[in-house]
Amino acid sequence: MTENSAAALSRRSALISGTAVVGGLLIGSGPAAAAPEPDATGTALPGFIPVPADDIDSVCVPAGYVAHVLAPWGQPLRTTGPAWREDGGNTAAEQSRQIGTHHSGLAFHPLGRGPRGSRHGILVIGHEYADSALLHLDGGADLTTSAVDKALAAVGVSIVEVRRRGDAWQVVGSPRNTRVTGATPVTFTGPVTAGHPRLATGGTPLGVLGSSTSGNTPWGTCLVAEENFHAVFGTDDTAWHPTETQRRYGLSASGHGHRWHRADPRFDLAVSGNEPNRFGWVVEIDPLDPRSAPVKHTALGRFSHSGATVTQSGGRVVVYSGDDQDGGHVYKFVSARPWRPGRAGGRGPLDEGTLYVARFHDDGTGAWLPLVHGRGPLTGRLGWTDQADVLLRARQAADALGATPLDRPQQIAVDPRDGDLYCALANSAGHAPCASPASARSNAVRPRRSNPYGQIIRWREDRGDAAAGRFRWEVFVLAGDPAYDDAVQLDSSGMFASPKGLSFDAGGRLWIRTGISGHVQNRQGGGHDRLGNNALLVADPGTRTIRRFLTGPRGAEITGAALTPDRRTLFVNVQHPGERSAAWGTPTPRNPRAVSNWPDHAPGGRPRSATVAVSRSDGGVIGAS
């Protein structure tokens, strides 16, 4: 155990007591959401027999639970829509009328009050990216304009009406069903408008890219976070060199191998240097209005948003978000005024407010630093033009303020009982090419210099007020296998690595979703061999008891999760089953099933990301005793 690891684990501070919050739940929110019932036992302990870590090509749930596939990639949105082709032969036009791929964020919006809202609703499903090896007939070998168009149609968001009939959920072929893709027209609000010079490309702003976790707002809309958008940009122009801002945002000539720039100049960095500035925002979508345009809220800053968790403070909206990069920061946005009168007067609650970034001190205290032009180092004399410039370069502004670099901060969850906040830190390789110099240094909140497993931290805002300027923090759990790291205090029923998604249910249980990379998943030696496939786990915040609830198929991450208001159904997103794996191999056009053939297991098929519906055989509350 390192000195920093020991210090982190010994910090079991009694956080200052605070008040409960109304947001940050797995349960659907908004005007139609029913009030959740507390557990009869009053405990947040996991109430099921944990499933073992495994490497089988299936979704496994505890005894007494059932899971069925509800909304897989390629399912038509309407009953008259184009059928799924298991050979990958659907066109771009067909894909735009089907559920997208690589399911990520997930939110449930009930349709109706009371029991009806738990049997009928709308799912908002994010689609983070598209894997050419599985998306196309030829595995993406011939990257044509039509191939890029299909990839753009496969990402973004699917809005799908679902209904429970008897014991099973079904997708309803409804006029409400629609898609937001990488080519959908979008609008901008806040300090960075669509007409801003740094967004100018000569073309209409289009698309939502890198759709990560989704969060419901109190007024019934959904926030979608744009994560690793930089991956689809690149160039073959050897004269192109990144600016410091482009480097800081991960933009490079090679990109992540998607090669879209070879068929679509919109993604060529040498042609359209401003196009990346249109991405990396929090996007608001109205799931009840399929004709409405997605709105990108620039007051919340531009970075690799791994979530957008909404809560309130005195009627004002507070949105927490992590920046998913090695050495990234944690941010929160506090609206300028209460949201109810603002919306009544036609003003958007997310258009005006203050963006803050967190500094974690080694003594367990912390402070929120405002990213405001003219304050501290963010002045014209030091090269900051205006507030729009600060928000467009939020990462660099956070660096200038001395924000704490973290191990890939992911989704943030709010405990509904006491307002404590939890943040998943996925992992760290030590230093990323796009990181700031400060990210190479360890600190108390990232105690392991090289951290392949990740951890979860928690903090309590001063006076329990989400808008407060100070907080107290501690490490909640270090992830990993104690056989490889004696600082890890987990047993075989709760071991995990690379936490990416966090959500609370109304009973106070913390649900943890993992995203171990295929480069290390199930590979013998190196610390991941006993952890199995990626999983959904449940933690009791009081005792720190953690139990494995669900495991996914080979090559998949467990991404989004959402409960119905009565907590009798849990929707879970399974992302990229069958992706390249060090343990199982690489899918090819001749054999896309090399790693996985879930969920269809068709002899001539291919793996498909999907939303799964989980319920108890006895009809009880998910996760409870």
XYZ file of C-alpha atoms in Angstrom:
625
model
C 0.000 0.000 0.000
C 1.374 3.419 -0.927
C 1.515 6.239 1.610
C -1.143 8.164 -0.303
C -3.391 5.091 -0.532
C -3.152 4.556 3.202
C -3.955 8.194 3.888
C -6.944 8.088 1.580
C -8.379 4.976 3.198
C -7.803 6.258 6.721
C -9.806 9.381 5.964
C -13.240 8.262 7.193
C -14.275 11.760 8.099
C -17.680 12.548 9.548
C -18.973 14.776 6.780
C -21.023 17.770 7.823
C -24.725 16.917 8.000
C -26.926 18.392 5.289
C -30.340 18.401 3.732
C -31.847 15.996 1.236
C -32.023 16.749 -2.464
C -34.674 16.124 -5.056
C -32.549 15.175 -8.057
C -29.877 12.703 -9.054
C -32.021 9.553 -8.943
C -32.263 6.514 -11.185
C -36.003 7.141 -11.163
C -37.570 9.196 -13.927
C -38.197 12.800 -12.979
C -40.301 15.639 -14.277
C -43.899 16.722 -13.849
C -45.319 13.235 -14.421
C -43.015 11.341 -12.078
C -44.648 9.654 -9.119
C -43.192 10.093 -5.646
C -41.032 7.039 -4.835
C -41.889 4.879 -1.866
C -39.216 4.306 0.792
C -38.124 0.755 1.509
C -40.068 -0.945 4.270
C -36.810 -2.096 5.870
C -35.312 1.400 5.877
C -31.948 -0.035 4.813
C -29.823 0.523 1.734
C -28.124 -2.868 2.012
C -28.252 -4.903 -1.206
C -31.078 -7.437 -0.809
C -30.116 -10.162 -3.281
C -27.626 -12.996 -3.704
C -24.739 -11.533 -5.713
C -23.855 -12.996 -9.088
C -20.290 -14.258 -9.527
C -17.742 -12.649 -11.793
C -17.825 -14.532 -15.101
C -16.729 -14.405 -18.723
C -19.749 -15.947 -20.448
C -21.453 -14.313 -23.416
C -24.712 -13.408 -21.721
C -26.417 -11.030 -19.302
C -26.582 -12.642 -15.866
C -28.844 -11.455 -13.006
C -29.421 -12.769 -9.467
C -31.682 -15.696 -8.653
C -35.284 -14.486 -8.574
C -34.704 -11.898 -11.317
C -35.338 -12.029 -15.057
C -33.883 -9.940 -17.879
C -35.060 -9.557 -21.447
C -33.779 -7.539 -24.391
C -36.028 -4.555 -25.077
C -34.390 -2.083 -27.478
C -31.409 -3.403 -29.478
C -29.400 -1.583 -32.120
C -31.205 -1.654 -35.447
C -34.732 -2.164 -34.166
C -37.101 -0.021 -36.279
C -38.633 2.978 -34.513
C -41.997 2.458 -36.209
C -43.873 -0.699 -37.146
C -43.434 0.250 -40.811
C -39.729 1.003 -40.410
C -36.807 -0.806 -42.050
C -36.035 -4.234 -40.609
C -32.693 -5.014 -39.003
C -30.198 -6.740 -41.312
C -27.949 -9.072 -39.373
C -25.200 -8.818 -42.013
C -24.737 -5.085 -41.318
C -26.247 -4.155 -44.664
C -28.684 -1.458 -43.524
C -28.149 1.869 -45.307
C -27.629 5.256 -43.661
C -31.223 6.226 -44.435
C -32.468 3.010 -42.838
C -30.228 3.442 -39.794
C -31.689 6.908 -39.196
C -35.091 5.234 -38.746
C -33.748 2.566 -36.394
C -32.423 2.544 -32.834
C -28.784 3.623 -32.816
C -25.741 1.676 -31.706
C -23.374 1.665 -28.721
C -26.014 2.501 -26.114
C -24.700 4.782 -23.377
C -26.780 7.203 -21.301
C -30.323 6.208 -20.362
C -33.299 8.031 -18.866
C -36.925 6.996 -18.316
C -39.765 9.518 -18.550
C -43.110 8.164 -17.271
C -46.255 8.769 -19.304
C -49.030 9.122 -16.777
C -49.199 9.426 -13.012
C -49.322 6.770 -10.337
C -49.103 3.114 -11.409
C -49.591 4.018 -15.081
C -46.296 5.898 -15.119
C -44.465 2.735 -14.096
C -45.897 0.727 -16.993
C -45.701 3.271 -19.788
C -43.007 5.786 -20.625
C -40.297 7.069 -22.911
C -36.694 5.905 -22.923
C -33.993 8.382 -23.939
C -31.025 6.293 -25.092
C -27.649 7.851 -25.866
C -25.399 6.349 -28.557
C -21.788 7.217 -27.849
C -19.980 6.110 -31.005
C -20.022 3.574 -33.842
C -17.569 0.720 -34.382
C -16.824 0.358 -38.108
C -15.844 -3.285 -37.681
C -19.430 -4.136 -36.698
C -21.406 -1.329 -38.367
C -20.579 -2.069 -42.006
C -20.714 -5.061 -44.347
C -17.004 -4.725 -45.098
C -15.969 -3.814 -41.569
C -15.269 -0.244 -42.634
C -12.449 -1.135 -45.015
C -13.873 1.147 -47.729
C -14.701 4.359 -45.894
C -17.034 6.077 -48.353
C -19.308 9.064 -47.845
C -22.244 6.684 -47.411
C -20.302 4.781 -44.741
C -19.695 7.987 -42.757
C -23.342 8.944 -43.229
C -24.353 5.609 -41.723
C -22.022 6.137 -38.770
C -23.532 9.590 -38.210
C -27.004 8.029 -38.329
C -25.992 5.366 -35.798
C -24.838 7.800 -33.090
C -26.658 10.493 -31.122
C -29.879 9.711 -29.261
C -32.921 7.442 -29.673
C -36.225 8.499 -28.131
C -38.444 5.437 -27.793
C -41.899 4.898 -26.289
C -42.179 1.677 -24.271
C -45.055 -0.049 -22.523
C -45.366 -3.022 -20.209
C -47.891 -5.581 -21.406
C -48.343 -8.414 -18.949
C -44.904 -9.374 -17.687
C -42.916 -7.993 -20.627
C -41.928 -4.563 -21.893
C -42.277 -3.722 -25.576
C -41.254 -0.867 -27.859
C -44.361 0.946 -29.088
C -44.319 2.002 -32.758
C -45.279 5.532 -31.777
C -45.139 8.969 -33.462
C -43.153 10.006 -30.376
C -40.281 7.759 -31.469
C -37.528 9.756 -33.110
C -33.783 10.067 -33.554
C -31.225 12.764 -32.909
C -28.127 11.900 -34.943
C -24.745 13.312 -35.840
C -26.468 15.227 -38.643
C -29.474 16.708 -36.797
C -29.678 20.545 -36.754
C -28.978 21.945 -33.280
C -29.179 25.333 -31.570
C -26.905 27.074 -29.054
C -27.785 29.175 -26.011
C -25.724 31.057 -23.474
C -22.540 33.097 -23.940
C -21.382 31.063 -26.969
C -24.034 31.558 -29.644
C -24.300 29.753 -32.982
C -22.995 32.920 -34.648
C -19.845 33.101 -32.527
C -16.695 33.432 -34.702
C -15.132 30.349 -33.087
C -18.146 28.262 -34.167
C -18.208 29.593 -37.724
C -17.588 27.008 -40.451
C -19.817 28.204 -43.269
C -22.279 25.413 -42.518
C -25.288 24.894 -40.266
C -24.474 23.491 -36.786
C -25.289 19.800 -36.945
C -25.273 16.837 -34.644
C -24.807 15.419 -31.191
C -21.604 13.382 -30.827
C -20.212 11.270 -28.009
C -23.593 11.011 -26.274
C -22.772 9.893 -22.769
C -24.949 9.729 -19.684
C -28.384 11.325 -19.566
C -29.960 13.289 -16.723
C -33.561 14.357 -16.196
C -34.473 17.954 -15.359
C -37.204 18.993 -12.883
C -39.197 20.487 -15.784
C -39.365 17.213 -17.721
C -36.599 17.451 -20.319
C -33.413 15.408 -20.592
C -29.767 16.492 -20.558
C -27.366 14.529 -22.761
C -23.625 14.928 -22.230
C -21.240 15.103 -25.196
C -18.206 13.027 -24.270
C -15.201 11.982 -26.376
C -16.222 13.984 -29.451
C -12.611 14.577 -30.439
C -12.213 10.949 -31.527
C -13.919 11.409 -34.915
C -11.742 14.310 -36.091
C -8.445 13.947 -37.948
C -6.512 14.966 -41.040
C -4.047 13.629 -43.591
C -2.556 17.099 -44.143
C 1.032 16.868 -42.916
C 1.186 20.672 -42.656
C -1.477 20.701 -39.945
C -0.310 21.073 -36.359
C -2.617 21.420 -33.345
C -2.938 24.663 -31.462
C -2.513 24.451 -27.706
C -6.292 24.456 -27.286
C -6.699 21.673 -29.847
C -3.995 19.634 -28.122
C -5.634 20.215 -24.757
C -8.905 18.898 -26.197
C -7.293 15.731 -27.559
C -7.451 16.622 -31.253
C -4.788 14.962 -33.390
C -4.140 14.089 -37.025
C -4.686 10.371 -36.435
C -7.701 10.807 -34.169
C -8.942 7.468 -32.848
C -8.860 5.679 -36.168
C -12.410 6.515 -37.295
C -11.056 8.241 -40.464
C -14.290 10.163 -41.087
C -12.230 13.082 -42.382
C -11.284 11.103 -45.492
C -14.899 11.031 -46.689
C -16.405 14.118 -45.029
C -14.410 17.400 -44.902
C -16.507 18.503 -41.932
C -14.264 16.275 -39.794
C -10.963 17.273 -41.425
C -9.047 19.429 -38.955
C -7.095 21.104 -41.754
C -10.332 22.142 -43.488
C -12.628 23.040 -40.597
C -10.697 23.962 -37.486
C -13.819 25.388 -35.820
C -16.055 22.334 -36.269
C -14.792 20.646 -33.048
C -15.838 23.756 -31.094
C -19.457 22.846 -31.796
C -19.096 19.742 -29.636
C -18.307 19.015 -26.001
C -21.443 20.634 -24.589
C -24.444 19.590 -22.489
C -27.445 19.139 -24.780
C -31.090 19.518 -23.724
C -33.706 17.370 -25.462
C -37.478 17.402 -24.969
C -38.546 13.739 -25.213
C -42.222 14.715 -25.410
C -41.768 16.955 -28.453
C -40.196 15.082 -31.385
C -40.218 18.281 -33.463
C -38.073 20.290 -31.038
C -34.417 20.954 -31.838
C -31.670 19.850 -29.430
C -30.245 22.805 -27.483
C -26.559 23.028 -26.544
C -26.134 25.003 -23.311
C -22.770 26.731 -23.493
C -22.930 28.248 -19.995
C -22.107 24.746 -18.694
C -18.709 24.794 -20.422
C -17.029 22.803 -23.162
C -15.150 19.627 -22.293
C -15.631 15.865 -22.451
C -18.807 15.803 -20.360
C -19.238 12.348 -18.845
C -22.560 13.276 -17.286
C -24.964 16.037 -16.352
C -26.486 15.377 -12.939
C -29.207 17.829 -11.946
C -30.172 18.900 -8.435
C -31.462 22.118 -6.847
C -30.500 24.783 -4.335
C -33.203 27.184 -3.190
C -35.022 26.679 -6.465
C -31.894 27.259 -8.540
C -30.623 24.490 -10.795
C -27.241 22.898 -10.077
C -25.652 20.616 -12.688
C -22.600 18.474 -11.851
C -20.314 17.045 -14.534
C -16.967 15.292 -14.809
C -14.464 15.765 -17.640
C -13.544 12.295 -18.919
C -9.842 12.563 -19.535
C -6.761 11.549 -17.611
C -6.180 14.539 -15.349
C -9.678 15.907 -15.957
C -11.638 18.019 -13.498
C -15.039 18.045 -11.780
C -17.368 20.980 -12.524
C -20.697 22.321 -11.361
C -22.996 24.930 -12.849
C -25.302 27.026 -10.648
C -28.113 28.872 -12.405
C -28.454 32.612 -11.880
C -32.059 32.438 -10.699
C -34.746 29.937 -9.620
C -35.962 27.857 -12.531
C -39.745 28.030 -12.030
C -40.239 31.803 -12.495
C -37.541 31.802 -15.157
C -39.323 29.246 -17.314
C -42.643 30.974 -16.708
C -41.065 34.143 -18.103
C -39.629 32.368 -21.124
C -36.033 32.216 -19.850
C -34.073 28.973 -19.908
C -32.695 27.988 -16.461
C -29.446 26.821 -18.069
C -28.789 29.957 -20.123
C -27.329 32.088 -17.305
C -25.303 31.154 -14.272
C -21.817 30.427 -12.978
C -19.610 27.476 -13.859
C -17.262 26.269 -11.096
C -14.414 23.760 -10.999
C -13.325 21.775 -7.934
C -10.089 21.975 -5.985
C -9.599 19.061 -3.577
C -7.212 19.754 -0.698
C -5.192 16.942 0.857
C -6.730 17.615 4.288
C -10.196 16.509 3.116
C -11.567 19.977 2.404
C -12.312 21.463 -0.979
C -13.379 24.623 -2.770
C -15.341 25.529 -5.893
C -13.493 28.006 -8.115
C -15.590 30.223 -10.430
C -14.741 30.229 -14.129
C -15.670 33.882 -14.623
C -13.968 36.237 -17.050
C -12.195 39.096 -15.296
C -11.695 37.205 -12.027
C -8.351 35.784 -10.920
C -6.132 34.829 -13.860
C -9.007 34.808 -16.395
C -8.389 38.359 -17.592
C -7.806 40.043 -20.916
C -4.247 40.850 -19.897
C -3.576 37.109 -19.589
C -5.181 36.242 -22.907
C -8.827 35.593 -22.016
C -11.060 37.561 -24.389
C -14.468 37.253 -22.733
C -16.767 34.771 -20.973
C -17.374 32.875 -24.214
C -13.616 32.328 -24.501
C -13.490 31.000 -20.926
C -16.273 28.491 -21.644
C -14.871 27.385 -25.006
C -11.522 26.730 -23.296
C -12.930 25.498 -19.991
C -10.140 22.947 -19.531
C -7.448 25.587 -19.820
C -9.412 27.967 -17.605
C -9.615 25.242 -14.951
C -5.861 24.695 -15.263
C -5.244 28.412 -14.777
C -7.315 28.409 -11.586
C -5.410 25.464 -10.119
C -8.225 22.911 -10.208
C -7.342 19.395 -9.065
C -6.542 16.856 -11.816
C -8.350 13.532 -11.330
C -8.323 9.999 -12.737
C -10.865 10.382 -15.560
C -13.863 11.760 -13.630
C -17.121 10.213 -14.800
C -20.733 10.425 -13.701
C -21.725 12.110 -10.430
C -24.646 10.917 -8.298
C -26.529 12.613 -5.451
C -27.702 10.604 -2.432
C -31.413 11.465 -2.052
C -31.266 11.029 1.724
C -28.511 13.438 2.729
C -27.295 15.216 -0.421
C -23.838 13.619 -0.414
C -22.244 13.510 -3.860
C -20.363 10.576 -5.359
C -18.070 10.681 -8.388
C -16.656 7.712 -10.294
C -12.996 8.044 -11.281
C -12.496 5.434 -14.005
C -8.727 4.873 -14.107
C -5.457 6.490 -15.087
C -2.457 5.551 -17.161
C -0.370 8.204 -15.434
C -0.386 10.970 -18.049
C -2.382 11.586 -21.231
C -1.001 13.469 -24.271
C -3.815 16.034 -24.004
C -3.478 16.523 -20.239
C -2.074 19.504 -18.369
C 1.396 19.266 -16.748
C -0.242 19.167 -13.307
C -2.034 15.924 -14.179
C 1.216 13.968 -13.910
C 1.340 14.565 -10.160
C -0.435 12.363 -7.626
C -2.517 13.835 -4.818
C -4.738 12.611 -2.007
C -7.805 12.265 -4.210
C -5.829 10.226 -6.770
C -3.505 8.306 -4.448
C -2.254 5.710 -6.943
C 0.322 7.104 -9.388
C -0.644 4.565 -12.034
C -4.241 3.587 -11.467
C -5.695 0.940 -13.824
C -8.662 0.244 -11.521
C -10.181 3.580 -10.509
C -12.009 4.669 -7.360
C -15.141 6.433 -6.153
C -14.955 9.616 -4.103
C -17.694 11.420 -2.215
C -18.144 14.874 -0.785
C -20.648 16.932 1.168
C -21.303 20.535 0.268
C -21.013 23.107 3.057
C -24.316 23.323 4.979
C -25.717 20.703 2.613
C -26.219 23.427 0.003
C -25.447 22.369 -3.576
C -24.596 25.992 -4.431
C -22.023 26.294 -1.622
C -18.450 27.337 -2.330
C -16.796 24.750 -0.067
C -17.092 21.051 0.712
C -15.529 18.134 2.586
C -14.477 15.004 0.712
C -13.184 11.459 1.194
C -12.387 8.339 -0.822
C -15.452 6.092 -0.700
C -13.835 2.992 -2.216
C -10.683 2.040 -4.093
C -11.536 -0.326 -6.948
C -9.497 -3.354 -7.942
C -8.539 -6.817 -6.745
C -6.924 -7.113 -3.285
C -4.769 -9.926 -4.658
C -2.928 -7.270 -6.673
C -3.314 -4.208 -4.422
C -3.598 -4.596 -0.652
C -5.157 -1.130 -0.362
C -8.321 -2.554 -1.940
C -10.938 -3.595 0.629
C -13.355 -5.596 -1.536
C -14.253 -9.276 -1.565
C -15.024 -11.537 -4.510
C -18.741 -10.662 -4.489
C -18.055 -6.959 -4.919
C -14.717 -6.557 -6.693
C -14.806 -4.233 -9.693
C -12.683 -1.877 -11.775
C -13.143 1.162 -14.004
C -16.332 2.602 -12.476
C -18.011 4.855 -15.046
C -21.660 5.238 -14.151
C -23.220 6.051 -10.779
C -26.888 6.444 -9.839
C -28.951 6.297 -6.665
C -32.346 4.736 -6.205
C -34.907 6.204 -3.816
C -33.930 3.653 -1.168
C -30.425 5.110 -0.969
C -28.610 2.336 -2.846
C -25.724 3.406 -5.049
C -25.662 1.608 -8.417
C -22.202 1.302 -9.994
C -21.649 0.556 -13.692
C -18.233 -0.516 -14.956
C -16.354 -0.089 -18.223
C -13.174 -2.164 -18.130
C -11.401 -1.812 -21.474
C -11.181 -4.764 -23.843
C -7.400 -4.341 -23.766
C -7.321 -5.772 -20.234
C -10.736 -7.356 -19.640
C -10.424 -11.072 -18.770
C -6.738 -11.047 -19.694
C -4.679 -13.350 -17.526
C -2.353 -11.531 -15.160
C -2.141 -7.811 -14.658
C -4.910 -7.452 -12.109
C -8.130 -7.864 -14.115
C -8.254 -11.639 -14.533
C -10.571 -12.262 -11.532
C -12.950 -9.383 -12.237
C -14.759 -10.972 -15.177
C -16.977 -9.139 -17.633
C -18.193 -5.637 -16.910
C -20.880 -5.409 -14.287
C -23.597 -3.487 -12.487
C -23.031 -3.456 -8.733
C -24.945 -2.092 -5.737
C -23.376 -0.328 -2.752
C -24.712 0.632 0.665
C -23.185 4.071 1.371
C -23.374 3.540 5.131
C -21.551 0.226 5.458
C -19.695 0.399 2.124
C -21.010 -3.083 1.365
C -20.827 -3.708 -2.390
C -22.467 -6.613 -4.233
C -22.463 -7.576 -7.919
C -26.004 -7.471 -9.341
C -25.545 -8.037 -13.088
C -22.798 -9.029 -15.490
C -22.725 -8.311 -19.204
C -21.674 -10.266 -22.285
C -18.140 -10.450 -23.624
C -16.555 -7.193 -24.714
C -19.428 -5.051 -23.410
C -19.593 -2.162 -20.975
C -22.566 -1.653 -18.676
C -23.499 1.954 -19.287
C -26.891 3.568 -18.641
C -29.450 2.525 -16.020
C -32.913 3.819 -15.134
C -35.752 2.675 -12.860
C -39.484 3.044 -13.236
C -41.063 5.175 -10.466
C -42.301 2.077 -8.602
C -38.788 0.568 -8.854
C -40.209 -2.694 -10.193
C -38.332 -2.460 -13.517
C -34.688 -1.573 -14.070
C -33.596 -0.648 -17.593
C -29.901 -1.276 -18.303
C -27.811 -0.388 -21.346
C -25.289 -2.915 -22.654
C -22.737 -1.173 -24.870
C -20.514 -2.614 -27.629
C -20.694 -6.368 -26.945
C -18.237 -8.129 -29.221
C -15.750 -5.280 -29.446
C -12.078 -6.154 -29.874
C -10.763 -7.963 -26.817
C -7.302 -9.054 -25.712
C -8.860 -12.206 -24.271
C -11.217 -13.158 -27.112
C -9.848 -11.657 -30.313
C -10.930 -9.166 -32.973
C -14.170 -9.159 -34.988
C -13.758 -9.217 -38.772
C -16.166 -8.928 -41.732
C -15.971 -12.711 -42.137
C -16.493 -13.316 -38.434
C -18.113 -10.393 -36.587
C -18.955 -12.918 -33.846
C -15.321 -13.528 -32.847
C -15.831 -12.028 -29.379
C -19.609 -12.047 -28.837
C -22.846 -12.945 -30.587
C -25.149 -11.443 -27.950
C -28.100 -10.930 -27.832
C -29.430 -12.804 -30.888
C -26.867 -15.625 -31.039
C -27.858 -16.005 -34.705
C -25.491 -18.185 -36.776
C -25.044 -15.424 -39.361
C -25.540 -12.448 -37.070
C -23.428 -9.970 -35.169
C -23.407 -8.536 -31.632
C -25.767 -5.640 -30.918
C -25.787 -3.044 -28.164
C -29.156 -3.097 -26.424
C -31.347 -1.856 -23.607
C -32.373 -4.673 -21.258
C -35.377 -4.688 -18.896
C -34.774 -6.383 -15.529
C -37.512 -7.297 -13.052
C -38.110 -9.542 -10.061
C -40.049 -12.753 -10.525
C -42.154 -11.861 -7.475
C -42.800 -8.308 -8.691
C -40.822 -6.734 -5.845
C -38.569 -3.679 -5.638
C -35.311 -4.040 -7.560
C -32.316 -4.491 -5.270
C -34.329 -4.625 -2.033
C -34.773 -7.555 0.335
